[in-house]
């Protein structure tokens, strides 16, 4: 009989722990939905005012979140690819009269495509940061093979 009471107490305790855990998760979820600008649940009374473009948190993931960490990791990875692209341009290009190293897009594409298939995207990022210069908005394989890409730094 006492064994039955012990089993019953353990079962009640396990159910209570499970209930507590579920309640904690539910409360955390409700709090998250209060902050979620895409939540359409009108029952959440204290919805925050949506941030505006001037707000420093506008368009940014919550601090310390896994999304923020993935963004930082991606930014670091792209930075390394830009550095590698500049190194390839330096190694395969030729120094011009102005002292800058230049290479044609076709030559760069053939060299770099074995390393990464994101040549154009990395070139655009490098241009955005003032590391390279080339004419046009976008470069297309075949059509723009003769476009000169100049390494600025």
Short mmCIF file of C-alpha atoms in Angstrom, two decimals:
data_model
loop_
_atom_site.label_atom_id
_atom_site.label_comp_id
_atom_site.label_asym_id
_atom_site.label_seq_id
_atom_site.Cartn_x
_atom_site.Cartn_y
_atom_site.Cartn_z
CA UNK A 1 0.00 0.00 0.00
CA UNK A 2 2.82 2.42 0.83
CA UNK A 3 4.49 1.46 -2.47
CA UNK A 4 1.33 2.55 -4.28
CA UNK A 5 1.44 5.94 -2.54
CA UNK A 6 5.09 6.40 -3.55
CA UNK A 7 4.30 5.55 -7.17
CA UNK A 8 1.34 7.91 -7.10
CA UNK A 9 3.43 10.73 -5.64
CA UNK A 10 6.11 10.23 -8.31
CA UNK A 11 3.50 10.26 -11.07
CA UNK A 12 1.90 13.40 -9.66
CA UNK A 13 5.32 15.03 -9.41
CA UNK A 14 6.19 14.12 -13.00
CA UNK A 15 2.86 15.46 -14.24
CA UNK A 16 3.38 18.65 -12.22
CA UNK A 17 6.87 19.13 -13.69
CA UNK A 18 5.52 18.56 -17.18
CA UNK A 19 2.69 21.02 -16.56
CA UNK A 20 5.15 23.62 -15.24
CA UNK A 21 7.41 23.14 -18.24
CA UNK A 22 4.50 23.50 -20.65
CA UNK A 23 3.25 26.63 -18.85
CA UNK A 24 6.71 28.20 -19.05
CA UNK A 25 6.90 27.47 -22.77
CA UNK A 26 3.40 28.94 -23.33
CA UNK A 27 4.27 32.14 -21.44
CA UNK A 28 7.52 32.52 -23.39
CA UNK A 29 5.64 32.02 -26.65
CA UNK A 30 3.04 34.65 -25.75
CA UNK A 31 5.82 37.11 -24.88
CA UNK A 32 7.56 36.35 -28.18
CA UNK A 33 4.32 36.91 -30.10
CA UNK A 34 3.87 40.28 -28.37
CA UNK A 35 7.18 41.35 -29.89
CA UNK A 36 6.54 39.70 -33.27
CA UNK A 37 5.48 42.39 -35.79
CA UNK A 38 3.92 39.72 -38.01
CA UNK A 39 1.66 38.30 -35.30
CA UNK A 40 -2.01 38.91 -36.11
CA UNK A 41 -3.26 37.84 -32.68
CA UNK A 42 -5.27 40.82 -31.39
CA UNK A 43 -5.69 39.17 -27.99
CA UNK A 44 -2.16 40.21 -27.08
CA UNK A 45 -3.03 43.53 -25.47
CA UNK A 46 0.41 45.06 -25.09
CA UNK A 47 1.66 44.87 -28.67
CA UNK A 48 4.65 47.19 -29.01
CA UNK A 49 4.67 50.05 -31.45
CA UNK A 50 6.36 48.89 -34.65
CA UNK A 51 9.84 50.27 -35.04
CA UNK A 52 10.50 52.81 -37.74
CA UNK A 53 13.35 53.25 -40.19
CA UNK A 54 15.21 55.69 -37.96
CA UNK A 55 15.17 53.25 -35.05
CA UNK A 56 18.55 51.48 -34.62
CA UNK A 57 16.78 48.14 -34.04
CA UNK A 58 14.73 48.42 -37.26
CA UNK A 59 15.22 45.36 -39.47
CA UNK A 60 17.57 43.69 -36.99
CA UNK A 61 17.09 40.37 -35.21
CA UNK A 62 16.83 40.38 -31.41
CA UNK A 63 20.21 40.71 -29.70
CA UNK A 64 21.72 37.42 -28.66
CA UNK A 65 19.40 35.38 -30.88
CA UNK A 66 20.54 32.56 -33.12
CA UNK A 67 19.37 34.62 -36.10
CA UNK A 68 21.74 37.41 -35.11
CA UNK A 69 24.60 34.90 -34.78
CA UNK A 70 23.87 33.36 -38.20
CA UNK A 71 23.93 36.86 -39.72
CA UNK A 72 27.28 37.62 -38.12
CA UNK A 73 28.69 34.30 -39.34
CA UNK A 74 27.44 34.94 -42.88
CA UNK A 75 28.90 38.45 -42.86
CA UNK A 76 32.27 37.07 -41.76
CA UNK A 77 32.17 34.37 -44.44
CA UNK A 78 31.38 36.85 -47.21
CA UNK A 79 34.18 39.12 -45.97
CA UNK A 80 36.64 36.25 -46.30
CA UNK A 81 35.39 35.52 -49.83
CA UNK A 82 35.88 39.18 -50.79
CA UNK A 83 39.45 39.05 -49.46
CA UNK A 84 40.10 35.86 -51.41
CA UNK A 85 38.68 37.42 -54.59
CA UNK A 86 41.00 40.43 -54.21
CA UNK A 87 43.95 38.07 -53.74
CA UNK A 88 43.02 36.18 -56.92
CA UNK A 89 42.75 39.45 -58.86
CA UNK A 90 46.16 40.49 -57.51
CA UNK A 91 47.69 37.14 -58.54
CA UNK A 92 46.09 36.77 -61.98
CA UNK A 93 45.87 40.39 -63.08
CA UNK A 94 48.44 42.72 -64.53
CA UNK A 95 49.69 46.00 -63.11
CA UNK A 96 48.61 48.92 -65.29
CA UNK A 97 50.23 52.32 -65.86
CA UNK A 98 48.27 53.75 -62.93
CA UNK A 99 49.74 51.11 -60.58
CA UNK A 100 46.43 49.27 -60.10
CA UNK A 101 46.06 45.57 -60.88
CA UNK A 102 43.44 44.79 -63.53
CA UNK A 103 41.96 41.61 -64.96
CA UNK A 104 39.14 40.92 -67.44
CA UNK A 105 35.93 39.44 -66.15
CA UNK A 106 36.30 36.40 -68.41
CA UNK A 107 39.75 35.59 -67.05
CA UNK A 108 38.63 36.17 -63.46
CA UNK A 109 35.51 34.07 -63.96
CA UNK A 110 37.48 31.12 -65.33
CA UNK A 111 39.94 31.31 -62.42
CA UNK A 112 37.52 32.00 -59.59
CA UNK A 113 34.62 29.75 -60.61
CA UNK A 114 36.63 26.71 -59.50
CA UNK A 115 36.75 28.26 -56.01
CA UNK A 116 33.21 29.61 -55.76
CA UNK A 117 30.17 29.89 -58.00
CA UNK A 118 29.31 33.31 -56.52
CA UNK A 119 31.81 35.36 -58.54
CA UNK A 120 29.41 38.12 -59.53
CA UNK A 121 27.87 38.49 -56.07
CA UNK A 122 31.28 38.71 -54.43
CA UNK A 123 32.41 41.24 -57.06
CA UNK A 124 29.37 43.39 -56.31
CA UNK A 125 30.12 43.23 -52.58
CA UNK A 126 33.77 44.14 -53.21
CA UNK A 127 32.68 47.12 -55.33
CA UNK A 128 30.26 48.22 -52.61
CA UNK A 129 33.19 48.36 -50.18
CA UNK A 130 35.38 50.29 -52.63
CA UNK A 131 37.84 47.47 -53.27
CA UNK A 132 37.26 46.99 -57.01
CA UNK A 133 35.91 48.98 -59.93
CA UNK A 134 34.20 47.86 -63.13
CA UNK A 135 31.73 49.36 -65.58
CA UNK A 136 28.07 48.39 -65.53
CA UNK A 137 25.60 47.24 -62.93
CA UNK A 138 25.90 43.48 -63.46
CA UNK A 139 28.38 41.24 -65.21
CA UNK A 140 27.25 38.31 -67.35
CA UNK A 141 29.40 35.37 -68.36
CA UNK A 142 30.14 35.44 -72.09
CA UNK A 143 28.58 38.87 -72.72
CA UNK A 144 30.90 40.80 -70.37
CA UNK A 145 34.07 38.71 -70.64
CA UNK A 146 36.06 41.75 -71.86
CA UNK A 147 34.99 44.10 -69.03
CA UNK A 148 38.05 45.19 -67.06
CA UNK A 149 37.96 44.80 -63.28
CA UNK A 150 40.42 46.99 -61.44
CA UNK A 151 41.63 46.31 -57.91
CA UNK A 152 41.65 49.63 -56.07
CA UNK A 153 43.46 48.58 -52.89
#
